[in-house]
Structure formats: structure tokens, C-alpha cells
PDB file of C-alpha atoms and ligand atoms in Angstrom:
ATOM      1  CA  MET A   1      71.729 106.954 110.430  1.00  0.00           C
ATOM      2  CA  VAL A   2      72.468 106.456 106.725  1.00  0.00           C
ATOM      3  CA  VAL A   3      75.474 107.825 104.829  1.00  0.00           C
ATOM      4  CA  VAL A   4      75.631 107.485 101.041  1.00  0.00           C
ATOM      5  CA  LEU A   5      79.017 106.930  99.373  1.00  0.00           C
ATOM      6  CA  LEU A   6      79.003 108.366  95.873  1.00  0.00           C
ATOM      7  CA  GLY A   7      81.680 108.427  93.184  1.00  0.00           C
ATOM      8  CA  PRO A   8      82.888 106.837  89.951  1.00  0.00           C
ATOM      9  CA  PRO A   9      84.144 103.245  89.528  1.00  0.00           C
ATOM     10  CA  GLY A  10      87.554 102.703  91.098  1.00  0.00           C
ATOM     11  CA  VAL A  11      87.571 105.919  93.133  1.00  0.00           C
ATOM     12  CA  GLY A  12      87.838 103.990  96.405  1.00  0.00           C
ATOM     13  CA  LYS A  13      84.270 103.847  97.767  1.00  0.00           C
ATOM     14  CA  GLY A  14      84.732 100.235  98.868  1.00  0.00           C
ATOM     15  CA  THR A  15      88.205 100.793 100.335  1.00  0.00           C
ATOM     16  CA  GLN A  16      87.180 103.885 102.265  1.00  0.00           C
ATOM     17  CA  GLY A  17      83.706 102.606 103.150  1.00  0.00           C
ATOM     18  CA  ALA A  18      85.110  99.422 104.731  1.00  0.00           C
ATOM     19  CA  ARG A  19      87.515 101.420 106.899  1.00  0.00           C
ATOM     20  CA  LEU A  20      84.925 104.009 107.891  1.00  0.00           C
ATOM     21  CA  ALA A  21      82.443 101.286 108.802  1.00  0.00           C
ATOM     22  CA  GLU A  22      85.021  99.419 110.859  1.00  0.00           C
ATOM     23  CA  GLY A  23      86.100 102.591 112.673  1.00  0.00           C
ATOM     24  CA  LEU A  24      82.550 103.595 113.581  1.00  0.00           C
ATOM     25  CA  GLY A  25      81.186 100.069 114.125  1.00  0.00           C
ATOM     26  CA  TRP A  26      78.633 100.624 111.350  1.00  0.00           C
ATOM     27  CA  GLU A  27      77.320  98.303 108.648  1.00  0.00           C
ATOM     28  CA  ARG A  28      78.297  98.749 104.997  1.00  0.00           C
ATOM     29  CA  LEU A  29      75.870  97.655 102.307  1.00  0.00           C
ATOM     30  CA  ALA A  30      77.699  97.525  98.956  1.00  0.00           C
ATOM     31  CA  THR A  31      75.411  96.709  96.047  1.00  0.00           C
ATOM     32  CA  GLY A  32      78.278  95.477  93.840  1.00  0.00           C
ATOM     33  CA  ASP A  33      79.443  93.028  96.556  1.00  0.00           C
ATOM     34  CA  LEU A  34      75.866  91.831  97.182  1.00  0.00           C
ATOM     35  CA  LEU A  35      75.342  91.219  93.455  1.00  0.00           C
ATOM     36  CA  ARG A  36      78.656  89.371  93.095  1.00  0.00           C
ATOM     37  CA  GLN A  37      77.694  87.213  96.083  1.00  0.00           C
ATOM     38  CA  ALA A  38      74.306  86.471  94.461  1.00  0.00           C
ATOM     39  CA  ARG A  39      76.145  85.418  91.279  1.00  0.00           C
ATOM     40  CA  ARG A  40      78.503  83.108  93.167  1.00  0.00           C
ATOM     41  CA  GLU A  41      75.513  81.518  94.910  1.00  0.00           C
ATOM     42  CA  GLY A  42      73.657  81.168  91.588  1.00  0.00           C
ATOM     43  CA  THR A  43      70.477  82.852  92.858  1.00  0.00           C
ATOM     44  CA  ALA A  44      67.770  84.174  90.498  1.00  0.00           C
ATOM     45  CA  LEU A  45      68.963  87.723  91.217  1.00  0.00           C
ATOM     46  CA  GLY A  46      72.560  86.745  90.430  1.00  0.00           C
ATOM     47  CA  ARG A  47      71.533  85.168  87.125  1.00  0.00           C
ATOM     48  CA  GLU A  48      69.481  88.210  86.138  1.00  0.00           C
ATOM     49  CA  ALA A  49      72.261  90.637  87.088  1.00  0.00           C
ATOM     50  CA  GLU A  50      75.262  88.969  85.460  1.00  0.00           C
ATOM     51  CA  GLY A  51      74.688  90.034  81.851  1.00  0.00           C
ATOM     52  CA  PHE A  52      74.325  93.683  82.838  1.00  0.00           C
ATOM     53  CA  MET A  53      77.362  93.630  85.123  1.00  0.00           C
ATOM     54  CA  ASP A  54      79.700  91.984  82.629  1.00  0.00           C
ATOM     55  CA  LYS A  55      78.806  94.606  80.011  1.00  0.00           C
ATOM     56  CA  GLY A  56      79.356  97.458  82.475  1.00  0.00           C
ATOM     57  CA  GLU A  57      75.663  98.403  82.439  1.00  0.00           C
ATOM     58  CA  LEU A  58      73.514  99.069  85.479  1.00  0.00           C
ATOM     59  CA  VAL A  59      71.290  96.294  86.782  1.00  0.00           C
ATOM     60  CA  PRO A  60      67.595  97.343  86.462  1.00  0.00           C
ATOM     61  CA  ASP A  61      66.330  99.620  89.230  1.00  0.00           C
ATOM     62  CA  ASP A  62      63.488  97.344  90.390  1.00  0.00           C
ATOM     63  CA  LEU A  63      65.885  94.452  91.153  1.00  0.00           C
ATOM     64  CA  ILE A  64      68.291  96.699  93.035  1.00  0.00           C
ATOM     65  CA  VAL A  65      65.585  98.477  95.021  1.00  0.00           C
ATOM     66  CA  ARG A  66      64.032  95.178  96.101  1.00  0.00           C
ATOM     67  CA  MET A  67      67.432  93.812  97.171  1.00  0.00           C
ATOM     68  CA  MET A  68      68.265  96.945  99.179  1.00  0.00           C
ATOM     69  CA  GLU A  69      64.867  97.117 100.801  1.00  0.00           C
ATOM     70  CA  GLU A  70      65.336  93.567 102.109  1.00  0.00           C
ATOM     71  CA  ARG A  71      68.817  94.378 103.396  1.00  0.00           C
ATOM     72  CA  LEU A  72      67.753  97.577 105.145  1.00  0.00           C
ATOM     73  CA  ASP A  73      64.853  95.729 106.745  1.00  0.00           C
ATOM     74  CA  SER A  74      67.244  93.154 108.184  1.00  0.00           C
ATOM     75  CA  LEU A  75      69.410  95.726 110.051  1.00  0.00           C
ATOM     76  CA  GLY A  76      69.031  96.392 113.755  1.00  0.00           C
ATOM     77  CA  PRO A  77      67.276  99.689 114.557  1.00  0.00           C
ATOM     78  CA  GLU A  78      70.425 101.253 116.044  1.00  0.00           C
ATOM     79  CA  ASP A  79      72.833 100.272 113.258  1.00  0.00           C
ATOM     80  CA  GLY A  80      74.462 103.096 111.335  1.00  0.00           C
ATOM     81  CA  VAL A  81      74.898 102.159 107.680  1.00  0.00           C
ATOM     82  CA  PHE A  82      77.040 103.210 104.742  1.00  0.00           C
ATOM     83  CA  LEU A  83      75.415 102.681 101.353  1.00  0.00           C
ATOM     84  CA  ASP A  84      78.197 101.958  98.850  1.00  0.00           C
ATOM     85  CA  GLY A  85      77.131 101.983  95.192  1.00  0.00           C
ATOM     86  CA  PHE A  86      73.488 102.767  95.953  1.00  0.00           C
ATOM     87  CA  PRO A  87      71.653 104.809  94.860  1.00  0.00           C
ATOM     88  CA  ARG A  88      73.042 105.024  91.356  1.00  0.00           C
ATOM     89  CA  THR A  89      70.115 106.530  89.451  1.00  0.00           C
ATOM     90  CA  ARG A  90      67.532 109.171  90.232  1.00  0.00           C
ATOM     91  CA  ALA A  91      64.846 106.466  90.455  1.00  0.00           C
ATOM     92  CA  GLN A  92      66.928 104.588  93.066  1.00  0.00           C
ATOM     93  CA  ALA A  93      67.490 107.806  95.069  1.00  0.00           C
ATOM     94  CA  GLU A  94      63.765 108.485  95.111  1.00  0.00           C
ATOM     95  CA  ALA A  95      63.016 104.879  96.088  1.00  0.00           C
ATOM     96  CA  LEU A  96      65.500 105.211  98.967  1.00  0.00           C
ATOM     97  CA  GLU A  97      63.702 108.311 100.241  1.00  0.00           C
ATOM     98  CA  ARG A  98      60.425 106.362 100.178  1.00  0.00           C
ATOM     99  CA  MET A  99      61.780 103.292 101.972  1.00  0.00           C
ATOM    100  CA  LEU A 100      63.832 104.980 104.755  1.00  0.00           C
ATOM    101  CA  PRO A 101      61.013 106.455 106.878  1.00  0.00           C
ATOM    102  CA  ARG A 102      59.445 102.986 107.036  1.00  0.00           C
ATOM    103  CA  VAL A 103      62.610 101.613 108.676  1.00  0.00           C
ATOM    104  CA  GLY A 104      63.043 104.729 110.853  1.00  0.00           C
ATOM    105  CA  ARG A 105      66.102 106.051 109.051  1.00  0.00           C
ATOM    106  CA  LYS A 106      67.254 109.130 107.198  1.00  0.00           C
ATOM    107  CA  VAL A 107      70.147 110.028 104.886  1.00  0.00           C
ATOM    108  CA  ARG A 108      72.397 112.095 107.177  1.00  0.00           C
ATOM    109  CA  ALA A 109      75.255 112.835 104.764  1.00  0.00           C
ATOM    110  CA  VAL A 110      76.539 112.052 101.284  1.00  0.00           C
ATOM    111  CA  LEU A 111      80.274 111.545 100.799  1.00  0.00           C
ATOM    112  CA  LEU A 112      81.327 112.235  97.221  1.00  0.00           C
ATOM    113  CA  PHE A 113      84.749 110.837  96.268  1.00  0.00           C
ATOM    114  CA  GLU A 114      86.427 112.413  93.244  1.00  0.00           C
ATOM    115  CA  ALA A 115      89.506 111.566  91.150  1.00  0.00           C
ATOM    116  CA  PRO A 116      90.461 112.040  87.465  1.00  0.00           C
ATOM    117  CA  ASP A 117      89.580 109.299  84.957  1.00  0.00           C
ATOM    118  CA  GLU A 118      93.222 108.300  84.324  1.00  0.00           C
ATOM    119  CA  VAL A 119      93.663 107.624  88.062  1.00  0.00           C
ATOM    120  CA  LEU A 120      90.476 105.502  88.117  1.00  0.00           C
ATOM    121  CA  VAL A 121      91.627 103.445  85.118  1.00  0.00           C
ATOM    122  CA  LYS A 122      95.045 102.763  86.692  1.00  0.00           C
ATOM    123  CA  ARG A 123      93.481 101.752  90.022  1.00  0.00           C
ATOM    124  CA  ILE A 124      90.990  99.427  88.368  1.00  0.00           C
ATOM    125  CA  SER A 125      93.683  97.805  86.203  1.00  0.00           C
ATOM    126  CA  GLY A 126      95.638  96.964  89.370  1.00  0.00           C
ATOM    127  CA  ARG A 127      92.713  95.843  91.519  1.00  0.00           C
ATOM    128  CA  ARG A 128      92.624  92.219  92.746  1.00  0.00           C
ATOM    129  CA  HIS A 129      90.254  90.813  95.298  1.00  0.00           C
ATOM    130  CA  SER A 130      89.876  87.782  97.469  1.00  0.00           C
ATOM    131  CA  PRO A 131      86.560  85.985  96.873  1.00  0.00           C
ATOM    132  CA  ASP A 132      87.004  84.282 100.259  1.00  0.00           C
ATOM    133  CA  SER A 133      87.713  87.245 102.555  1.00  0.00           C
ATOM    134  CA  GLY A 134      86.270  89.974 100.314  1.00  0.00           C
ATOM    135  CA  ARG A 135      89.441  92.007 100.872  1.00  0.00           C
ATOM    136  CA  VAL A 136      90.504  94.259  97.993  1.00  0.00           C
ATOM    137  CA  TYR A 137      94.171  94.817  97.043  1.00  0.00           C
ATOM    138  CA  ASN A 138      95.981  96.751  94.356  1.00  0.00           C
ATOM    139  CA  VAL A 139      99.117  95.528  92.603  1.00  0.00           C
ATOM    140  CA  HIS A 140     100.321  99.143  92.198  1.00  0.00           C
ATOM    141  CA  PHE A 141      99.236 100.797  95.441  1.00  0.00           C
ATOM    142  CA  ASP A 142      98.230  98.224  98.065  1.00  0.00           C
ATOM    143  CA  PRO A 143      99.758  94.830  97.209  1.00  0.00           C
ATOM    144  CA  PRO A 144      99.405  91.643  99.263  1.00  0.00           C
ATOM    145  CA  GLN A 145     102.510  90.334 101.052  1.00  0.00           C
ATOM    146  CA  ARG A 146     102.768  87.392  98.638  1.00  0.00           C
ATOM    147  CA  GLU A 147     101.998  88.158  94.993  1.00  0.00           C
ATOM    148  CA  GLY A 148      98.522  86.973  93.968  1.00  0.00           C
ATOM    149  CA  ILE A 149      97.658  85.549  97.422  1.00  0.00           C
ATOM    150  CA  CYS A 150      95.272  86.935 100.043  1.00  0.00           C
ATOM    151  CA  ASP A 151      97.074  87.840 103.302  1.00  0.00           C
ATOM    152  CA  GLU A 152      94.074  86.720 105.352  1.00  0.00           C
ATOM    153  CA  THR A 153      93.054  83.436 103.744  1.00  0.00           C
ATOM    154  CA  GLY A 154      96.159  82.332 101.776  1.00  0.00           C
ATOM    155  CA  THR A 155      93.935  81.708  98.726  1.00  0.00           C
ATOM    156  CA  PRO A 156      94.411  83.120  95.184  1.00  0.00           C
ATOM    157  CA  LEU A 157      93.302  86.650  94.342  1.00  0.00           C
ATOM    158  CA  VAL A 158      91.174  87.289  91.264  1.00  0.00           C
ATOM    159  CA  HIS A 159      90.678  90.085  88.756  1.00  0.00           C
ATOM    160  CA  ARG A 160      87.025  91.164  88.434  1.00  0.00           C
ATOM    161  CA  GLU A 161      85.385  90.232  85.135  1.00  0.00           C
ATOM    162  CA  ASP A 162      84.096  93.809  84.664  1.00  0.00           C
ATOM    163  CA  ASP A 163      87.570  95.296  85.234  1.00  0.00           C
ATOM    164  CA  ARG A 164      88.587  94.537  81.614  1.00  0.00           C
ATOM    165  CA  PRO A 165      89.594  97.826  79.863  1.00  0.00           C
ATOM    166  CA  GLU A 166      86.642  97.903  77.391  1.00  0.00           C
ATOM    167  CA  THR A 167      84.117  97.337  80.200  1.00  0.00           C
ATOM    168  CA  VAL A 168      85.776  99.945  82.397  1.00  0.00           C
ATOM    169  CA  GLU A 169      85.358 102.495  79.604  1.00  0.00           C
ATOM    170  CA  ARG A 170      81.640 101.715  79.458  1.00  0.00           C
ATOM    171  CA  ARG A 171      81.288 101.889  83.268  1.00  0.00           C
ATOM    172  CA  LEU A 172      82.788 105.382  83.246  1.00  0.00           C
ATOM    173  CA  VAL A 173      80.284 106.510  80.560  1.00  0.00           C
ATOM    174  CA  VAL A 174      77.396 104.944  82.505  1.00  0.00           C
ATOM    175  CA  TYR A 175      78.585 106.735  85.651  1.00  0.00           C
ATOM    176  CA  ARG A 176      78.652 110.112  83.880  1.00  0.00           C
ATOM    177  CA  GLU A 177      75.255 109.614  82.259  1.00  0.00           C
ATOM    178  CA  GLN A 178      73.235 107.910  84.986  1.00  0.00           C
ATOM    179  CA  THR A 179      74.924 108.409  88.361  1.00  0.00           C
ATOM    180  CA  ALA A 180      76.737 111.765  88.217  1.00  0.00           C
ATOM    181  CA  PRO A 181      73.359 113.608  87.991  1.00  0.00           C
ATOM    182  CA  LEU A 182      72.834 112.486  91.613  1.00  0.00           C
ATOM    183  CA  ILE A 183      75.461 115.063  92.625  1.00  0.00           C
ATOM    184  CA  ALA A 184      72.992 117.841  91.706  1.00  0.00           C
ATOM    185  CA  TYR A 185      70.164 115.847  93.317  1.00  0.00           C
ATOM    186  CA  TYR A 186      72.011 115.579  96.639  1.00  0.00           C
ATOM    187  CA  ALA A 187      73.209 119.201  96.479  1.00  0.00           C
ATOM    188  CA  GLU A 188      69.511 120.077  96.913  1.00  0.00           C
ATOM    189  CA  HIS A 189      68.956 117.482  99.661  1.00  0.00           C
ATOM    190  CA  GLU A 190      68.747 118.425 103.337  1.00  0.00           C
ATOM    191  CA  ALA A 191      71.715 116.140 104.136  1.00  0.00           C
ATOM    192  CA  PRO A 192      75.098 117.756 103.420  1.00  0.00           C
ATOM    193  CA  LEU A 193      77.026 116.741 100.291  1.00  0.00           C
ATOM    194  CA  LEU A 194      80.664 116.360 101.397  1.00  0.00           C
ATOM    195  CA  THR A 195      83.302 116.232  98.671  1.00  0.00           C
ATOM    196  CA  VAL A 196      86.531 114.321  99.339  1.00  0.00           C
ATOM    197  CA  ASP A 197      89.605 114.521  97.095  1.00  0.00           C
ATOM    198  CA  ALA A 198      90.231 110.808  96.464  1.00  0.00           C
ATOM    199  CA  ASP A 199      93.352 111.416  94.355  1.00  0.00           C
ATOM    200  CA  ARG A 200      95.507 111.095  97.462  1.00  0.00           C
ATOM    201  CA  PRO A 201      97.067 108.112  99.279  1.00  0.00           C
ATOM    202  CA  ILE A 202      94.537 105.753 100.893  1.00  0.00           C
ATOM    203  CA  ASP A 203      95.305 106.814 104.503  1.00  0.00           C
ATOM    204  CA  GLU A 204      95.050 110.496 103.681  1.00  0.00           C
ATOM    205  CA  VAL A 205      91.693 110.059 101.931  1.00  0.00           C
ATOM    206  CA  GLN A 206      90.475 108.130 104.965  1.00  0.00           C
ATOM    207  CA  GLU A 207      91.573 110.819 107.375  1.00  0.00           C
ATOM    208  CA  ASN A 208      89.847 113.552 105.349  1.00  0.00           C
ATOM    209  CA  ALA A 209      86.668 111.525 104.849  1.00  0.00           C
ATOM    210  CA  ARG A 210      86.450 110.735 108.538  1.00  0.00           C
ATOM    211  CA  ARG A 211      87.031 114.352 109.524  1.00  0.00           C
ATOM    212  CA  VAL A 212      84.409 115.897 107.225  1.00  0.00           C
ATOM    213  CA  LEU A 213      81.887 113.201 108.072  1.00  0.00           C
ATOM    214  CA  THR A 214      82.372 113.493 111.838  1.00  0.00           C
ATOM    215  CA  GLU A 215      82.014 117.270 111.658  1.00  0.00           C
ATOM    216  CA  ALA A 216      78.843 117.014 109.588  1.00  0.00           C
ATOM    217  CA  LEU A 217      77.263 114.387 111.858  1.00  0.00           C
ATOM    218  CA  GLU A 218      78.099 116.408 114.963  1.00  0.00           C
ATOM    219  CA  GLN A 219      76.543 119.501 113.402  1.00  0.00           C
ATOM    220  CA  SER A 220      73.412 117.623 112.398  1.00  0.00           C
ATOM    221  CA  GLU A 221      73.083 116.144 115.925  1.00  0.00           C
ATOM    222  CA  GLY A 222      73.600 119.586 117.462  1.00  0.00           C
ATOM    223  CA  ALA A 223      70.854 121.000 115.260  1.00  0.00           C
ATOM    224  CA  GLN A 224      68.298 118.429 116.496  1.00  0.00           C
TER     225      GLN A 224
HETATM  226  P1  AP5 B   1      80.435  98.085  92.023  1.00  0.00           P
HETATM  227  O1  AP5 B   1      81.086  96.887  92.559  1.00  0.00           O
HETATM  228  O2  AP5 B   1      79.687  98.988  92.918  1.00  0.00           O
HETATM  229  O3  AP5 B   1      81.525  98.873  91.188  1.00  0.00           O
HETATM  230  P2  AP5 B   1      81.844 100.445  91.027  1.00  0.00           P
HETATM  231  O4  AP5 B   1      80.931 101.447  91.584  1.00  0.00           O
HETATM  232  O5  AP5 B   1      82.127 100.532  89.605  1.00  0.00           O
HETATM  233  O6  AP5 B   1      82.958 100.662  92.003  1.00  0.00           O
HETATM  234  P3  AP5 B   1      84.218  99.825  92.128  1.00  0.00           P
HETATM  235  O7  AP5 B   1      83.963  98.628  92.986  1.00  0.00           O
HETATM  236  O8  AP5 B   1      84.810  99.589  90.768  1.00  0.00           O
HETATM  237  O9  AP5 B   1      85.212 100.850  92.829  1.00  0.00           O
HETATM  238  P4  AP5 B   1      85.346 101.462  94.258  1.00  0.00           P
HETATM  239  O10 AP5 B   1      85.022 102.915  94.186  1.00  0.00           O
HETATM  240  O11 AP5 B   1      84.646 100.664  95.309  1.00  0.00           O
HETATM  241  O12 AP5 B   1      86.895 101.345  94.416  1.00  0.00           O
HETATM  242  P5  AP5 B   1      87.801 100.351  95.319  1.00  0.00           P
HETATM  243  O13 AP5 B   1      87.729 100.758  96.754  1.00  0.00           O
HETATM  244  O14 AP5 B   1      87.557  98.933  94.954  1.00  0.00           O
HETATM  245  O15 AP5 B   1      79.393  97.678  90.853  1.00  0.00           O
HETATM  246  C1  AP5 B   1      79.717  96.711  89.896  1.00  0.00           C
HETATM  247  C2  AP5 B   1      78.527  96.532  88.967  1.00  0.00           C
HETATM  248  O16 AP5 B   1      77.390  96.074  89.712  1.00  0.00           O
HETATM  249  C3  AP5 B   1      78.030  97.799  88.260  1.00  0.00           C
HETATM  250  O17 AP5 B   1      78.760  98.067  87.078  1.00  0.00           O
HETATM  251  C4  AP5 B   1      76.576  97.425  87.965  1.00  0.00           C
HETATM  252  O18 AP5 B   1      76.469  96.543  86.872  1.00  0.00           O
HETATM  253  C5  AP5 B   1      76.175  96.658  89.210  1.00  0.00           C
HETATM  254  N1  AP5 B   1      75.626  97.539  90.246  1.00  0.00           N
HETATM  255  C6  AP5 B   1      76.133  97.797  91.469  1.00  0.00           C
HETATM  256  N2  AP5 B   1      75.362  98.655  92.145  1.00  0.00           N
HETATM  257  C7  AP5 B   1      74.313  98.945  91.328  1.00  0.00           C
HETATM  258  C8  AP5 B   1      73.181  99.796  91.468  1.00  0.00           C
HETATM  259  N3  AP5 B   1      72.960 100.512  92.586  1.00  0.00           N
HETATM  260  N4  AP5 B   1      72.324  99.880  90.411  1.00  0.00           N
HETATM  261  C9  AP5 B   1      72.512  99.180  89.296  1.00  0.00           C
HETATM  262  N5  AP5 B   1      73.577  98.358  89.102  1.00  0.00           N
HETATM  263  C10 AP5 B   1      74.462  98.248  90.116  1.00  0.00           C
HETATM  264  O19 AP5 B   1      89.252 100.812  94.795  1.00  0.00           O
HETATM  265  C11 AP5 B   1      89.671 100.487  93.488  1.00  0.00           C
HETATM  266  C12 AP5 B   1      91.141 100.027  93.519  1.00  0.00           C
HETATM  267  O20 AP5 B   1      91.967 101.149  93.837  1.00  0.00           O
HETATM  268  C13 AP5 B   1      91.445  98.974  94.588  1.00  0.00           C
HETATM  269  O21 AP5 B   1      92.403  98.087  94.084  1.00  0.00           O
HETATM  270  C14 AP5 B   1      92.027  99.783  95.777  1.00  0.00           C
HETATM  271  O22 AP5 B   1      92.963  99.030  96.513  1.00  0.00           O
HETATM  272  C15 AP5 B   1      92.698 100.946  95.046  1.00  0.00           C
HETATM  273  N6  AP5 B   1      92.605 102.208  95.759  1.00  0.00           N
HETATM  274  C16 AP5 B   1      91.522 102.719  96.416  1.00  0.00           C
HETATM  275  N7  AP5 B   1      91.811 103.940  96.908  1.00  0.00           N
HETATM  276  C17 AP5 B   1      93.080 104.210  96.531  1.00  0.00           C
HETATM  277  C18 AP5 B   1      93.946 105.338  96.748  1.00  0.00           C
HETATM  278  N8  AP5 B   1      93.543 106.426  97.423  1.00  0.00           N
HETATM  279  N9  AP5 B   1      95.181 105.306  96.206  1.00  0.00           N
HETATM  280  C19 AP5 B   1      95.610 104.219  95.511  1.00  0.00           C
HETATM  281  N10 AP5 B   1      94.842 103.116  95.292  1.00  0.00           N
HETATM  282  C20 AP5 B   1      93.602 103.112  95.807  1.00  0.00           C
END
């Protein structure tokens, strides 16, 4: 079972994906998190990716596809998985379709999160994350108990390098040019494309996402 999380930077894919995965006991593979981990560890992939990421550009398809193929291979056969931030180009979507049958999986649904650009920019400007726990906060909407400190680890929160305003602008353009065309691609796909209004409070978005996804998965199981 594979569910793709699609949507622009800052719309809440990570926030919602983490909660959905926890609620269903599924895995979440987030390409951005995996790349940031590779950078922290100083791997060859991390070194190759960093220049693209800091400029707000996409990392080349072949590197991403190889990384995801390895990750999908390492999952247990029964694990459900949310793909957060992948695919992001048509070439990646086609590569995913080629690799899934080999690991006995199929895209069962695509959740598309939507919110206006000004909302995305405000969310990104307030985002802070904990490199130790991976937890994401927001100084405007979801602050930690103690300013600048992770509730779970007690260590300082950081602002992502690519969350600077000029890079965010570029990431939004890259999303429109290279990733948004996947909406039309998945509208033609056999898995349902489920749109969620992400311009709502976090809990409400979660409730709606969970409801539409559960309905769609039940329908697809009933049809088999
Ligand atoms: P990645 O890390 O995937 O970044 P992104 O897609 O730009 O998404 P974000 O992480 O910015 O946002 P999100 O939607 O997860 O929002 P979040 O939940 O954090 O990618 C980074 C870079 O890696 C790319 O630019 C590229 O270079 C490279 N890369 C990654 N994948 C790639 C691929 N497949 N191919 C090529 N290159 C790739 O929420 C944002 C903030 O808002 C948080 O602070 C959160 O607390 C808050 N928030 C969330 N929901 C709400 C709400 N409903 N109300 C109020 N606040 C909210």
C-alpha cells in the first residue's frame, strides 16, 4: 500500500504525513528529511544534493530515484507507506511506477494538499525544527513550550537553510513548473486523487485527510 502526499512547500505534507503514519502504523518516507540526514552525515549523496537544496532547486532525478528505490526495498512486505515529497517530477512518477511492482506495491491514493501562496510563505517563515528529534514546530501556529527549544529533547531548534525568503520564492516557482504538472498526471491514474483544503487548522486538516483517505482505501479494498 503506497499513498503519495503531494503539495507545495510549506503546505503541511510533513506535519500531516507524520500524524497519518502514526495513526495507521505506517512508514513515512520523506525525501527532504532523507536528504537533510545525508547532508548531516556527510555522505556522497548529501554532498551532491546540498547545492541544489540551498538554491531551492530540485536534486537530479537519478539520485532521488536511486535513494527511494533503496528505501522501498528495505521496507517489510506488509508495511503501508506514505511518500512525502516524492515523486516531484514526471520522470520520478514514471520511475515509481516501474519500481513498485518489483517490490509488490501499488499507489493506492494521492493526497493533494492545497493552500494559497501567502499562507505557505507565512508558515515557512515561522517553521523551526529539531535536528535531534526531527519534530517540526511553528512560531506562529504550533510553538514549543519553551521558545527555541524542542519539547522532546530540550535541545535548540533551527531554521532550515532553504527557508530564507529568496529561496522560498524559488521553491514555489519550481513547484509550479516541475511538480504541479503531476496533478494532471495523477488525475489520469487509476488511484484516486484526493484534494484536501490545507488552509485550515492542523487538527482539522488531519481529520479531513484521514476521512477522505480511509473512505478511498475502503472503496479500493471493496473493489478488489
Ligand atoms: P522538502 O523537505 O520536501 O520540502 P518541501 O516540499 O518544500 O516541503 P516542506 O518541508 O517545505 O513543507 P511541508 O509541506 O512538509 O510542510 P510542513 O509540514 O513542514 O524538500 C526540500 C528540498 O529537498 C527541495 O527543495 C529539493 O531541493 C530537495 N528534494 C526533496 N525531495 C525531492 C525530490 N523528490 N526530487 C528532487 N529534489 C527533492 O509545514 C510547514 C510549517 O507550517 C511547519 O512549521 C508546520 O508546523 C506549519 N503548519 C503545517 N500545517 C499547518 C496548518 N494547517 N496551520 C498552521 N501551520 C501549519
